[in-house]
PDB file of C-alpha atoms in Angstrom:
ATOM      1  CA  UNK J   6       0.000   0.000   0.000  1.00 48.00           C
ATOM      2  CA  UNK J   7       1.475   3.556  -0.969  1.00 47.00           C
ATOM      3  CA  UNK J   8       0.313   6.784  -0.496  1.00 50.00           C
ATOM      4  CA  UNK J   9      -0.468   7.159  -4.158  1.00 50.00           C
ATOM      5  CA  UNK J  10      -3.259   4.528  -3.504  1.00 42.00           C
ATOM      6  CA  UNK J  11      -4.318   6.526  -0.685  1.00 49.00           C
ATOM      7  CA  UNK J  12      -4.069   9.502  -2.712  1.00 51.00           C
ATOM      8  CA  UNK J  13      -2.631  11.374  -0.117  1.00 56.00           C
ATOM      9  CA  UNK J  14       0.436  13.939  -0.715  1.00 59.00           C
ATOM     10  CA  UNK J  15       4.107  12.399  -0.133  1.00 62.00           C
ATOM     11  CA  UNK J  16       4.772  15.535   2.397  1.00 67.00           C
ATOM     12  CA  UNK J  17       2.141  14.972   3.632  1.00 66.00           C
ATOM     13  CA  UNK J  18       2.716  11.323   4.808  1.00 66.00           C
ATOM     14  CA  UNK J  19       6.248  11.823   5.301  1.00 71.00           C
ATOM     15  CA  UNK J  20       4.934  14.549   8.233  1.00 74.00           C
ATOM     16  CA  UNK J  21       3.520  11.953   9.985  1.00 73.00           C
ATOM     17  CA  UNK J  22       5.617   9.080   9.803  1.00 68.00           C
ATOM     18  CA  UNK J  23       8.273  11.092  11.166  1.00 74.00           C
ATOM     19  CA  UNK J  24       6.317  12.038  14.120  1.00 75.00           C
ATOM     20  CA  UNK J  25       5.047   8.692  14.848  1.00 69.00           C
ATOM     21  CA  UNK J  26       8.846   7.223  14.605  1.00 69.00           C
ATOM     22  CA  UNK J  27      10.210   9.555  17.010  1.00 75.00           C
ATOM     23  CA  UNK J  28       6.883   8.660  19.472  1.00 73.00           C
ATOM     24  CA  UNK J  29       7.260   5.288  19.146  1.00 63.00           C
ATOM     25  CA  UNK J  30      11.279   5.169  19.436  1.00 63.00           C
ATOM     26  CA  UNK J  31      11.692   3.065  15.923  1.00 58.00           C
ATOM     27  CA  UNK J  32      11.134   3.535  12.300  1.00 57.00           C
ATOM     28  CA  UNK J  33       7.779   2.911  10.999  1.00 55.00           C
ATOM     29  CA  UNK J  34       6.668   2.848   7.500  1.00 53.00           C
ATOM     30  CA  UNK J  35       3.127   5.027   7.995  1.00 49.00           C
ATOM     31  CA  UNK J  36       1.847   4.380   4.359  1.00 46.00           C
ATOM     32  CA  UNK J  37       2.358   0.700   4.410  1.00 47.00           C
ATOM     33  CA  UNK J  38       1.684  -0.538   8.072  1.00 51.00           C
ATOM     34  CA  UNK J  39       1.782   1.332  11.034  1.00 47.00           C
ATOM     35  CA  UNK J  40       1.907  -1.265  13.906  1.00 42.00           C
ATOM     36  CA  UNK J  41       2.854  -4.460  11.925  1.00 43.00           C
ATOM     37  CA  UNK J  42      -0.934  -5.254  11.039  1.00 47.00           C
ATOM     38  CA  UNK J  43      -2.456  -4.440   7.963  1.00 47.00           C
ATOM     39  CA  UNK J  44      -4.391  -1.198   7.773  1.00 46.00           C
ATOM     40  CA  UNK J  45      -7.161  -0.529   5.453  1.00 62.00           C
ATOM     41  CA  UNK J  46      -6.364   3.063   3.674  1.00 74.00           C
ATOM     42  CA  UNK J  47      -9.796   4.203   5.262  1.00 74.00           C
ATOM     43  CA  UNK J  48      -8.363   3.687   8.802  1.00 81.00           C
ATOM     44  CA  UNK J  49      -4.525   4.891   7.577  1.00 82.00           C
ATOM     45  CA  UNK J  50      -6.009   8.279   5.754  1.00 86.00           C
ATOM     46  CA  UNK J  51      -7.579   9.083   8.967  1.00 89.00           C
ATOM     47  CA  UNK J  52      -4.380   8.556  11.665  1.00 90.00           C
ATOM     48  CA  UNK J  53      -2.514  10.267   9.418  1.00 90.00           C
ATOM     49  CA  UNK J  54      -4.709  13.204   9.771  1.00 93.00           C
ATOM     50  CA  UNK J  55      -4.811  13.313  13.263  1.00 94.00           C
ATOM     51  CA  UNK J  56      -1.224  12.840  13.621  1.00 93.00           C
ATOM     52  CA  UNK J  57      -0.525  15.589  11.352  1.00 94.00           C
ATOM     53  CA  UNK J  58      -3.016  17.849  13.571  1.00 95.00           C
ATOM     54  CA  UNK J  59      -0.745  16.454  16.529  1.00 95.00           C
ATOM     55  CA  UNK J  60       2.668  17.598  14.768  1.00 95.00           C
ATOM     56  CA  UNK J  61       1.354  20.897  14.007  1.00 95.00           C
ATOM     57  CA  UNK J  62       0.063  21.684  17.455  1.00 95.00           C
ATOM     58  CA  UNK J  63       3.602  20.167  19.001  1.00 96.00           C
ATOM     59  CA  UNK J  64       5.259  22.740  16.986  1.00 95.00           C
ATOM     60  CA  UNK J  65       2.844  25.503  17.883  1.00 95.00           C
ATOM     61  CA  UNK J  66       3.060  24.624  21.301  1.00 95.00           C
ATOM     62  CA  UNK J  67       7.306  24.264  20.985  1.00 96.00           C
ATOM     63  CA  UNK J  68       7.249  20.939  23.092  1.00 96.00           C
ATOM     64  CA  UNK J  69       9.461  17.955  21.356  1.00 95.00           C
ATOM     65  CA  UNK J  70       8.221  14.551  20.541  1.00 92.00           C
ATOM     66  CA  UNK J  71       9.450  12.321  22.639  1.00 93.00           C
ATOM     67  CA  UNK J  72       8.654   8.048  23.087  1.00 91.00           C
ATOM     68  CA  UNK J  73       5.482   7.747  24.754  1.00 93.00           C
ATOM     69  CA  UNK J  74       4.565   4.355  26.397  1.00 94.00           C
ATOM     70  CA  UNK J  75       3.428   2.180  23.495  1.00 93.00           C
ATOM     71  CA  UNK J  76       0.321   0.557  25.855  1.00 94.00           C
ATOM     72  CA  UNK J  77      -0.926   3.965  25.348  1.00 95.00           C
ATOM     73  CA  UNK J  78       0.072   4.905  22.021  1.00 94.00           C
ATOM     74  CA  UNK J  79      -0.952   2.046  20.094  1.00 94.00           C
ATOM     75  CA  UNK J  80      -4.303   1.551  21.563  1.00 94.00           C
ATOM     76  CA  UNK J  81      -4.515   5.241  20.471  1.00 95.00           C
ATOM     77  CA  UNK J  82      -3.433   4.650  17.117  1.00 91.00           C
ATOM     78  CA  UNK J  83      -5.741   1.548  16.453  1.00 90.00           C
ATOM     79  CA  UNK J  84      -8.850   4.328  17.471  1.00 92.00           C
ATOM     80  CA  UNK J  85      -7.604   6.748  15.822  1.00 90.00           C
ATOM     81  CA  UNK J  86      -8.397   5.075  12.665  1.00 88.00           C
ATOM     82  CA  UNK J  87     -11.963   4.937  12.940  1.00 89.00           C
ATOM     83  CA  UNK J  88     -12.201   8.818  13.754  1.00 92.00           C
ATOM     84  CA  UNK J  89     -14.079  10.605  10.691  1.00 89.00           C
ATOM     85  CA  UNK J  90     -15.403  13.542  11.936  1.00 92.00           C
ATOM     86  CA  UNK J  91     -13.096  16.523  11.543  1.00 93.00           C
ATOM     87  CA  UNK J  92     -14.141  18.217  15.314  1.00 94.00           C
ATOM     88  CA  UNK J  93     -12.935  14.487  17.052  1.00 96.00           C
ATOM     89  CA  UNK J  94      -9.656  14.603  15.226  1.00 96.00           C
ATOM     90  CA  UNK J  95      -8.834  17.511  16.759  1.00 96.00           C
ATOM     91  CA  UNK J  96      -9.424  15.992  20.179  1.00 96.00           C
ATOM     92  CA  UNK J  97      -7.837  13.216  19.334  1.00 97.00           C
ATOM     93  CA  UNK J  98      -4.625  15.126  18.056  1.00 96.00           C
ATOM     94  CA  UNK J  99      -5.127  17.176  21.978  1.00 97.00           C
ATOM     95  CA  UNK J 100      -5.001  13.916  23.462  1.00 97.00           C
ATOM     96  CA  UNK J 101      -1.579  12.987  21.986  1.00 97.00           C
ATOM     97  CA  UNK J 102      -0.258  16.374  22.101  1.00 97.00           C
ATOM     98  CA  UNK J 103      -1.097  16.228  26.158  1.00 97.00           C
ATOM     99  CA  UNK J 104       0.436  12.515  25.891  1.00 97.00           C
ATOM    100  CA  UNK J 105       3.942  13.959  24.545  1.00 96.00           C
ATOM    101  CA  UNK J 106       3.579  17.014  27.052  1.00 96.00           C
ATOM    102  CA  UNK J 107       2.984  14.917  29.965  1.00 95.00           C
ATOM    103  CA  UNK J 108       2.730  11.307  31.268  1.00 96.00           C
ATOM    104  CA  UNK J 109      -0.376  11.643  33.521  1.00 94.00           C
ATOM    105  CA  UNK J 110      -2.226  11.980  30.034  1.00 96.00           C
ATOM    106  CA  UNK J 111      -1.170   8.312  29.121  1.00 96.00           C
ATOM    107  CA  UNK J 112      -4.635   7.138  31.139  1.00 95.00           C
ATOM    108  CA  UNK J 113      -5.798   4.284  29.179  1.00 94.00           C
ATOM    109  CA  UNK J 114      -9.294   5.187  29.840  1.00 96.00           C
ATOM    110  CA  UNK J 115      -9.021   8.660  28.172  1.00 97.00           C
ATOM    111  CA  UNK J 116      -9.069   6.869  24.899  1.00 97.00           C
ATOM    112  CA  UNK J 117     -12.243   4.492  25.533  1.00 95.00           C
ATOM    113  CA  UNK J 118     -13.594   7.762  26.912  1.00 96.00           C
ATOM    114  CA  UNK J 119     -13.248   9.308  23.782  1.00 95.00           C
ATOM    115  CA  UNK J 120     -13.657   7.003  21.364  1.00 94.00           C
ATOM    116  CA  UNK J 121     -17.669   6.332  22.915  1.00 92.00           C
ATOM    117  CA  UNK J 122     -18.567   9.832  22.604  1.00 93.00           C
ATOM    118  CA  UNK J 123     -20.184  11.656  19.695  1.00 92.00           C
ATOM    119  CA  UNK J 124     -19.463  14.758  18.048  1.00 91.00           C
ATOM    120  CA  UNK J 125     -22.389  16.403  19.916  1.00 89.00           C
ATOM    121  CA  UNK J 126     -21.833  14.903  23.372  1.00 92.00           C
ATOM    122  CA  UNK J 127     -18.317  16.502  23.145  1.00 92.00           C
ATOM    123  CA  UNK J 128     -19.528  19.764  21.789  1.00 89.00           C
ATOM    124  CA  UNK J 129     -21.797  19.857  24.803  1.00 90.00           C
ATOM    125  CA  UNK J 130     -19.306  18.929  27.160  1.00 91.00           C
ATOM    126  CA  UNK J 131     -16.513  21.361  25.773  1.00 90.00           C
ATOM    127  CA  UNK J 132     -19.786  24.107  26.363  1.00 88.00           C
ATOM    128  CA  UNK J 133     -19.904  23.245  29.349  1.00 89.00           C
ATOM    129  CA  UNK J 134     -16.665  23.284  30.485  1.00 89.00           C
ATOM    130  CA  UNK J 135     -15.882  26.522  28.978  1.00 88.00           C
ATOM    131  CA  UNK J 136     -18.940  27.897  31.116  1.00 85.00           C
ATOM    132  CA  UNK J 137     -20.828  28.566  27.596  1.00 83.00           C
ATOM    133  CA  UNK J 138     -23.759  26.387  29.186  1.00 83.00           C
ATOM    134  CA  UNK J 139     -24.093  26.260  33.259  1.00 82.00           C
ATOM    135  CA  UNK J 140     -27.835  25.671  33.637  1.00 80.00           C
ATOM    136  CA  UNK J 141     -30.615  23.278  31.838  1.00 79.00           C
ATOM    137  CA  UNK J 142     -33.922  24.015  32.315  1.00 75.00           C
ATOM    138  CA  UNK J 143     -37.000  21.353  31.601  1.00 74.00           C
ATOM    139  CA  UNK J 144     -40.121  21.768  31.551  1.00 72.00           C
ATOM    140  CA  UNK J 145     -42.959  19.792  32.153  1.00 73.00           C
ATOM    141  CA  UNK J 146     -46.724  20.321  31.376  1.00 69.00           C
ATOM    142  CA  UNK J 147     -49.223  19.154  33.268  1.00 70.00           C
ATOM    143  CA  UNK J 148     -51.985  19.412  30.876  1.00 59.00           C
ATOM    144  CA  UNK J 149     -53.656  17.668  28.401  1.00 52.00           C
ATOM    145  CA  UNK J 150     -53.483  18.653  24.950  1.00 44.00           C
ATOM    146  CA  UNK J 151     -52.034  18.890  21.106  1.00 38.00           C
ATOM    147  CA  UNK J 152     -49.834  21.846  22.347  1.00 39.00           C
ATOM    148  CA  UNK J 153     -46.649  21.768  23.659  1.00 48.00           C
ATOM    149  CA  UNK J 154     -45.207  24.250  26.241  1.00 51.00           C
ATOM    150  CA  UNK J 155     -42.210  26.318  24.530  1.00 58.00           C
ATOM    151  CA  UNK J 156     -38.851  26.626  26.973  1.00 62.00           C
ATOM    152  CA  UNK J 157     -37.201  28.997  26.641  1.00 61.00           C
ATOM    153  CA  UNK J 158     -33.789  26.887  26.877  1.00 66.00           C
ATOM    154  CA  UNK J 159     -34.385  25.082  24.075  1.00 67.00           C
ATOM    155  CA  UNK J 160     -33.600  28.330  21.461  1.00 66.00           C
ATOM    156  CA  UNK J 161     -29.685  27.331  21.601  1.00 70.00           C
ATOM    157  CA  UNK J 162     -29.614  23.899  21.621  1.00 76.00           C
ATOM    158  CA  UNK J 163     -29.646  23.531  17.828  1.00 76.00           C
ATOM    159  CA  UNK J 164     -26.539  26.371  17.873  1.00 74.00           C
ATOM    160  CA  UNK J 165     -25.349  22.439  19.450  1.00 75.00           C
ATOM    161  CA  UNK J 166     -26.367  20.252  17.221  1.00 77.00           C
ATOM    162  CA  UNK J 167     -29.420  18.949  19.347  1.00 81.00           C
ATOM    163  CA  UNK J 168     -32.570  18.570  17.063  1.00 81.00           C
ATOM    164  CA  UNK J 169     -34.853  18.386  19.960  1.00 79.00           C
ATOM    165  CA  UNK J 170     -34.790  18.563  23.954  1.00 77.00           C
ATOM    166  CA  UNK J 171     -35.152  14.884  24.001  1.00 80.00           C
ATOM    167  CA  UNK J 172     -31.762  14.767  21.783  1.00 84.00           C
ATOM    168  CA  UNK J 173     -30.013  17.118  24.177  1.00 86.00           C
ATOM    169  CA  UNK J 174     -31.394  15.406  27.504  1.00 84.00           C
ATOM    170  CA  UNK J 175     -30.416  11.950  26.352  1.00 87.00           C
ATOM    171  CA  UNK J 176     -27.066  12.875  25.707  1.00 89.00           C
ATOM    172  CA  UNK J 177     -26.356  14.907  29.413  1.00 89.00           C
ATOM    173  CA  UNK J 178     -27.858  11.701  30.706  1.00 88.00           C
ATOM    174  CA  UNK J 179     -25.365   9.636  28.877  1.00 91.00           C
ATOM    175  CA  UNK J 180     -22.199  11.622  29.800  1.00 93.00           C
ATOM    176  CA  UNK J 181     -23.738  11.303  33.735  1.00 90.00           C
ATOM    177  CA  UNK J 182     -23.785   7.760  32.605  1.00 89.00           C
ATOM    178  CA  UNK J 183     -19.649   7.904  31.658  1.00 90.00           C
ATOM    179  CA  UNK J 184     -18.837   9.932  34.876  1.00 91.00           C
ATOM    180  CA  UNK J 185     -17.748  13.269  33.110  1.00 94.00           C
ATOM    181  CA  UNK J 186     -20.892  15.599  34.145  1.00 92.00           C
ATOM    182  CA  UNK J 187     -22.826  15.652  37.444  1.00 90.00           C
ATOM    183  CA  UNK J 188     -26.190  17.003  37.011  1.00 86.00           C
ATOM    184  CA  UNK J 189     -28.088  18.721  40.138  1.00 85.00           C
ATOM    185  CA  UNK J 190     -31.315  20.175  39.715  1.00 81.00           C
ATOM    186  CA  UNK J 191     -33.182  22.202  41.955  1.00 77.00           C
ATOM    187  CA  UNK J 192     -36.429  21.467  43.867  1.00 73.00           C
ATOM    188  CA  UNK J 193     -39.022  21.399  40.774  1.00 74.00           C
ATOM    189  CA  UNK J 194     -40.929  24.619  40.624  1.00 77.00           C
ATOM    190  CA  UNK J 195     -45.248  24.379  40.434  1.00 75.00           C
ATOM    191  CA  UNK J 196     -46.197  26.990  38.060  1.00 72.00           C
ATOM    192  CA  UNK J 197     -49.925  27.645  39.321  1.00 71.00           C
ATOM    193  CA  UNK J 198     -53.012  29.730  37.143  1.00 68.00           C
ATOM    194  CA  UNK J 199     -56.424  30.243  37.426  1.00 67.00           C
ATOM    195  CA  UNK J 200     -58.661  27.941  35.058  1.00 64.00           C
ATOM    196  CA  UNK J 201     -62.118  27.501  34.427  1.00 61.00           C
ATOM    197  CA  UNK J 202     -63.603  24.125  35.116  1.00 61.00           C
ATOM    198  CA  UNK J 203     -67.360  22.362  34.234  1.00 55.00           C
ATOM    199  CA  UNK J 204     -69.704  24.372  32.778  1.00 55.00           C
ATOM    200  CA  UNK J 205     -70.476  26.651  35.228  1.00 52.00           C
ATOM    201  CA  UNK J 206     -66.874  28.132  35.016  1.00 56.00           C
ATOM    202  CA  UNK J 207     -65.784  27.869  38.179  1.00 58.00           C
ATOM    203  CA  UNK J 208     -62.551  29.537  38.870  1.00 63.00           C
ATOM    204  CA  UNK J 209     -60.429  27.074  40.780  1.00 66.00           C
ATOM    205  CA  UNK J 210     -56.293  27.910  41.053  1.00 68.00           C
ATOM    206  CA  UNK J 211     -53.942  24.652  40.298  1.00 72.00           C
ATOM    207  CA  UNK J 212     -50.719  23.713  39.017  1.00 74.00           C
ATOM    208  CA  UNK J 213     -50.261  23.708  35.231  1.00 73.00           C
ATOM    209  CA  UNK J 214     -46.465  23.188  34.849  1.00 76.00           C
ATOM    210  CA  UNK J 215     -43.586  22.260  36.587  1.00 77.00           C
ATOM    211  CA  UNK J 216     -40.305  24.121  35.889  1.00 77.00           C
ATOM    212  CA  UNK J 217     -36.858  22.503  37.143  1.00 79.00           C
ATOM    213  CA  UNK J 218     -33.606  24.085  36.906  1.00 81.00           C
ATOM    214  CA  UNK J 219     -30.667  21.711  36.170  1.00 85.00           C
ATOM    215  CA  UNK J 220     -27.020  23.058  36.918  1.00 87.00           C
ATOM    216  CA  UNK J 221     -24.122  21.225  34.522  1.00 89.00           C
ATOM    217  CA  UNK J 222     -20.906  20.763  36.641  1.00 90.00           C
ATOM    218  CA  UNK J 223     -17.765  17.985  35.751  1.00 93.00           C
ATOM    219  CA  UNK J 224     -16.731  15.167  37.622  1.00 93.00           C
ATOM    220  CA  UNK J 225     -12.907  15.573  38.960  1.00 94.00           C
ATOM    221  CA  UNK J 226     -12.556  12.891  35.730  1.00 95.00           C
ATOM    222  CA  UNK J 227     -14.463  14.741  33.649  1.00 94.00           C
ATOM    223  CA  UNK J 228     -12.229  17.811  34.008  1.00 94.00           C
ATOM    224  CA  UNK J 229      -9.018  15.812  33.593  1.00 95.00           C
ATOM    225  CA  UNK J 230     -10.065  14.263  30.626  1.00 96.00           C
ATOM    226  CA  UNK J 231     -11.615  17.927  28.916  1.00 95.00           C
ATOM    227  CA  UNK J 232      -8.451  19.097  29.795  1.00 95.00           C
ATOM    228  CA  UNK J 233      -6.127  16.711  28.074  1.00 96.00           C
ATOM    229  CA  UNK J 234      -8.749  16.622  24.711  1.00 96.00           C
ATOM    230  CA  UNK J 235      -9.396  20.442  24.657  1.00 95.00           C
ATOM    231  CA  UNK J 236      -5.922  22.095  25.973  1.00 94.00           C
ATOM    232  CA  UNK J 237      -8.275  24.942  27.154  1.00 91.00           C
ATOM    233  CA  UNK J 238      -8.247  26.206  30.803  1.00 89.00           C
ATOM    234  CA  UNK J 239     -11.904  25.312  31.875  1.00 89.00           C
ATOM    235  CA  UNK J 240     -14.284  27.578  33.685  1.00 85.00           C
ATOM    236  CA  UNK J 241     -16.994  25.412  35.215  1.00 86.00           C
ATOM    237  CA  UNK J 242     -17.530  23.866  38.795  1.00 86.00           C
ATOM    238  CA  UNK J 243     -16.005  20.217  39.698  1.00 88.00           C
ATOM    239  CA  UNK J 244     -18.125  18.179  41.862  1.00 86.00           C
ATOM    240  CA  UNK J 245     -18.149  14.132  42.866  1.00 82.00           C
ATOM    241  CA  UNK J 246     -20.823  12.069  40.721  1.00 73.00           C
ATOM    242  CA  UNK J 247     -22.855  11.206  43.878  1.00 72.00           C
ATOM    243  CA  UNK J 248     -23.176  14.664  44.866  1.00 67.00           C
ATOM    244  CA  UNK J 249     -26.157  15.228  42.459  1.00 58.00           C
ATOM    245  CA  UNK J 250     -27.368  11.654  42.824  1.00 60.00           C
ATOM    246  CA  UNK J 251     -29.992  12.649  46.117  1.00 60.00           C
ATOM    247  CA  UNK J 252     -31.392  15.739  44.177  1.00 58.00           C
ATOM    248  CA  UNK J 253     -32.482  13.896  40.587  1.00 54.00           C
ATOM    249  CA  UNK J 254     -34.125  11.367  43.053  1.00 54.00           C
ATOM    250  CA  UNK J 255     -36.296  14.251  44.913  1.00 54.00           C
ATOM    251  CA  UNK J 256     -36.622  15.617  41.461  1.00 49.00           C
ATOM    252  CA  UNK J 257     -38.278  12.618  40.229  1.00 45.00           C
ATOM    253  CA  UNK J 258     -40.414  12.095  42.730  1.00 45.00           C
ATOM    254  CA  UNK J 259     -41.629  15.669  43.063  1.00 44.00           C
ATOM    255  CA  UNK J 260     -43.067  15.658  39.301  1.00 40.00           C
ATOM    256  CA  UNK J 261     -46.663  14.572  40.646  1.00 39.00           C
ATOM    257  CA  UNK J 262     -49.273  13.856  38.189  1.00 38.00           C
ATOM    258  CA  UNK J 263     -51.446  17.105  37.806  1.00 39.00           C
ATOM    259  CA  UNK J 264     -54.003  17.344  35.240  1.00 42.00           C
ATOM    260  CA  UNK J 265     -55.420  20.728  34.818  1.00 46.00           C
ATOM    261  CA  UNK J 266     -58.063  21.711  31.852  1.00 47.00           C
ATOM    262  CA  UNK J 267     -59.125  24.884  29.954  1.00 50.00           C
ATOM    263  CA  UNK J 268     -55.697  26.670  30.166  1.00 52.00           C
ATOM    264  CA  UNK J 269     -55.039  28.627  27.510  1.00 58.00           C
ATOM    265  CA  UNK J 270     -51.670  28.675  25.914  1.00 57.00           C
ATOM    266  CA  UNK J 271     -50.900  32.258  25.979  1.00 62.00           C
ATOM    267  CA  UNK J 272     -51.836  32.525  29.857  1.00 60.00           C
ATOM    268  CA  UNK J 273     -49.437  29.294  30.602  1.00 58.00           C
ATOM    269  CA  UNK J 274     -46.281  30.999  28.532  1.00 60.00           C
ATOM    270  CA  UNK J 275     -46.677  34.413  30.025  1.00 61.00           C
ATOM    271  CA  UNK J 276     -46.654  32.292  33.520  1.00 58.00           C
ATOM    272  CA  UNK J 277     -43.644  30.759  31.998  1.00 57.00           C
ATOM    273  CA  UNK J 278     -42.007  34.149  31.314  1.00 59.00           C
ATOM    274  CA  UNK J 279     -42.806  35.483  34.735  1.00 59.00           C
ATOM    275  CA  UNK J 280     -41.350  32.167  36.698  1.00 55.00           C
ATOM    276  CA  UNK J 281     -37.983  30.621  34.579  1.00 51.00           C
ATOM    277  CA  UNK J 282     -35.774  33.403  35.799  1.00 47.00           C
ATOM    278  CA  UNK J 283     -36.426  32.830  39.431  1.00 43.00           C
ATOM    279  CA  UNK J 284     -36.222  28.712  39.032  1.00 38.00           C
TER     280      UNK J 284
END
């Protein structure tokens, strides 16, 4: 296999290999096979990208390559060929660059860390950990109806890639699921109105929504590991896993099951309005 079949540039290749043979302490012919197994040129294109993101930042950064424990690198390598999305290389070039810089980035788990999260799940996270995002708030209408109560969080979550609330929920829940993010909500809120019931229209005052605030904060590994993948100096909270663990419990149970008719839509947004900022 040569990098004319790959249809890569010879520079470009060349780049690379000599970063990976002064990482791994021995030649290594990159176009051909990089760790003694055969490579499809799918799998080689894409290390060779991310390496050559890696040499660039090295030299940005001025720190030398230097031989990295191969129980790190080579697990790193053999995921790194799988990588296809542009935004992941990049983390997985921070992830060696942090490897060369430093031994306490040679964590084994770093790389299954990375390798199980999507290009949204780490956008989120990075958000997070820059302090773009610090709060989620959900909603929850207690109503029945073909209308659906409009939060007001939702308006930047496609900015994130995050089709729906579901989408975005689903995937905090899953990186509280890897340890990275520790979600702790606050009491749920009862948004209350007047509403007309029976046909006499009595006026009877009930609950129509409940509003929860949900602050975002990183687990002591999460923070390592958006440190090593993003080289950024984060500006968010670190807090232990169980430490939010009581509060979605309460949460949970403090949902109730309210049913509340003849509530118009306009009265239950303005409520809305006039409650999210105090959640």
């Amino acid at each position: 296999m040569t990098n004319e079949i790959l249809g890569i540039a010879k520079p470009i290749v060349e780049t690379a290999s000599n970063l990976l043979e002064r990482l791994a302490g021995k030649p290594c012919e990159i176009a051909g096979e990089i760790v003694a197994d055969q490579l499809y040129a799918w799998q080689c294109a894409r290390r060779i990208s991310i390496f050559n993101k890696a040499s660039e930042n090295l030299k940005r950064e001025r720190i030398d390559p230097r031989t990295i424990a191969p129980g790190f690198l080579m697990p790193l390598l053999e995921a790194a060929g799988n990588i296809d999305d542009e935004e992941l290389q990049k983390l997985w070039a921070n992830l060696l660059v942090s490897a060369v810089e430093s031994d306490s980035a040679q964590v084994s788990n770093y790389i299954e860390t990375l390798r199980g999260i999507t290009r949204v799940e780490a956008q989120l996270l990075t958000s997070i950990a820059m302090g773009e995002i610090t709060k989620g708030y959900k909603l929850t209408l207690l109503r029945e109806g073909d209308w659906s109560l409009k939060n007001p969080f939702e308006k930047g979550l496609t900015e994130l890639g995050f089709p729906n609330p579901t989408a975005f929920w689903a995937a905090a829940s899953r990186l509280y699921t890897c340890g990275l993010l520790v979600l702790k909500p606050s009491p749920s809120k009862s948004i209350r109105a007047n509403t007309r019931k029976g046909e006499l229209g009595f006026e009877t005052n009930e609950v129509v929504a409940k509003a929860t605030s949900v602050k975002f904060l990183l687990t002591p590994y999460g923070f390592n590991f958006l440190s090593k993948v993003t080289r950024k100096s984060l500006n968010v909270s670190v807090a232990e896993p169980w430490e939010g663990l009581q509060e979605l419990q309460d949460t949970t149970r403090d949902i109730g099951n309210h049913i509340v008719n003849d509530v118009s839509r306009d009265e239950v947004m303005q409520i809305v309005r006039d409650n999210i900022g105090v959640i």
